[in-house]
C-alpha positions in Angstrom: 156.0 60.4 56.8 154.6 63.0 57.6 152.7 64.9 54.9 152.3 68.7 54.9 149.7 70.9 52.8 149.7 74.4 52.4 146.9 76.7 51.3 145.4 80.2 51.2 148.3 82.2 49.0 147.4 84.7 46.9 147.7 88.0 45.2 146.7 91.1 47.8 147.5 94.7 47.4 150.4 96.4 50.0 148.5 97.0 53.6 145.8 93.7 53.1 145.7 90.7 54.3 146.4 87.1 54.3 145.7 84.1 56.0 147.9 80.5 55.1 146.9 76.9 56.3 149.2 74.0 57.0 147.6 70.6 57.6 149.7 67.7 58.6 148.9 63.8 58.2 151.0 61.2 59.6 152.5 60.3 62.5 151.7 63.2 65.1 155.2 63.0 66.6 156.2 64.5 63.3 154.1 67.3 64.5 155.7 68.6 67.6 156.8 71.1 66.0 155.7 73.5 63.4 156.9 76.5 61.1 156.8 78.7 58.4 159.4 79.5 55.9 159.8 81.8 52.8 161.6 82.2 49.7 161.7 84.8 47.3 163.6 84.3 44.0 167.0 84.8 43.9 166.8 85.2 48.2 168.1 82.4 50.2 165.2 80.9 52.8 164.0 83.3 55.6 162.2 82.0 58.6 159.0 83.4 59.1 157.4 81.7 62.6 157.5 78.7 64.5 154.8 77.4 67.1 154.9 74.5 69.7 152.5 71.7 69.9 150.0 73.4 72.6 150.5 76.7 70.7 151.6 77.9 73.9 155.4 79.0 72.7 155.9 80.5 69.1 158.9 82.6 67.7 158.8 85.0 64.7 161.2 86.4 62.1 162.4 90.0 63.2 161.2 91.3 59.4 157.2 90.1 60.4 157.1 90.8 64.2 154.0 92.8 65.1 152.5 91.9 61.5 152.1 88.2 61.7 150.5 85.5 64.0 151.0 82.0 63.9 149.0 79.5 65.4 147.9 76.2 66.3 143.7 74.3 65.7 142.6 72.6 68.8 143.0 69.4 66.2 146.7 70.6 66.8 147.2 68.8 63.2 146.7 72.3 61.4 148.4 75.6 61.5 147.3 78.9 60.6 150.3 82.3 59.3 147.8 85.2 60.0 149.6 88.1 57.7 148.4 91.5 58.3 149.8 94.5 56.6 151.4 93.0 53.8 153.9 94.7 52.1 155.9 94.0 48.7 158.9 93.0 50.2 157.0 90.1 51.8 156.3 88.7 48.5 157.6 84.5 48.1 156.8 81.3 48.1 155.7 80.1 52.0 156.9 76.5 52.9 155.3 74.8 56.1 157.5 72.5 58.0 157.3 70.1 60.6 159.5 68.4 62.9 159.7 66.1 66.4 160.5 68.8 68.6 159.7 72.7 69.2 162.5 75.0 68.0 162.5 79.1 68.8 163.6 80.4 65.9 164.9 78.7 62.5 166.3 75.4 63.7 166.1 72.1 61.3 163.0 70.7 60.0 162.7 67.5 58.8 159.0 67.4 56.7 157.9 70.0 54.1 155.2 71.2 52.1 155.0 72.2 48.0 154.8 75.8 49.3 151.9 78.5 48.7 152.5 81.8 46.5 152.1 84.8 48.5 152.1 88.0 46.1 151.9 91.3 47.2 151.2 94.2 45.2 152.3 98.0 45.9 
């Protein structure tokens, strides 16, 4: 069983930056592919970014391309989401997810964290 714990959310003004972290525990095979999703109240869950085990491959949702960067620590069990030039429409609960293989794009993820709230004020 993989457990994922997110941190780093908070309140920021539009144009500001935040960095989210997600640390995984459990079997390593369950974290070969990791990703960030987000969900705002009343909206469907949205794919944000995904990263491979090596960190060499990544993909992004259209709404965050050029502003967000996903990366993976050398220890491999932690991923980050650097969010720059934040906009009010980025306000959402951000979830970390993992599965046994990397997928470019949304995909189906097996394990999920509890989420961390990001609020961007205008």
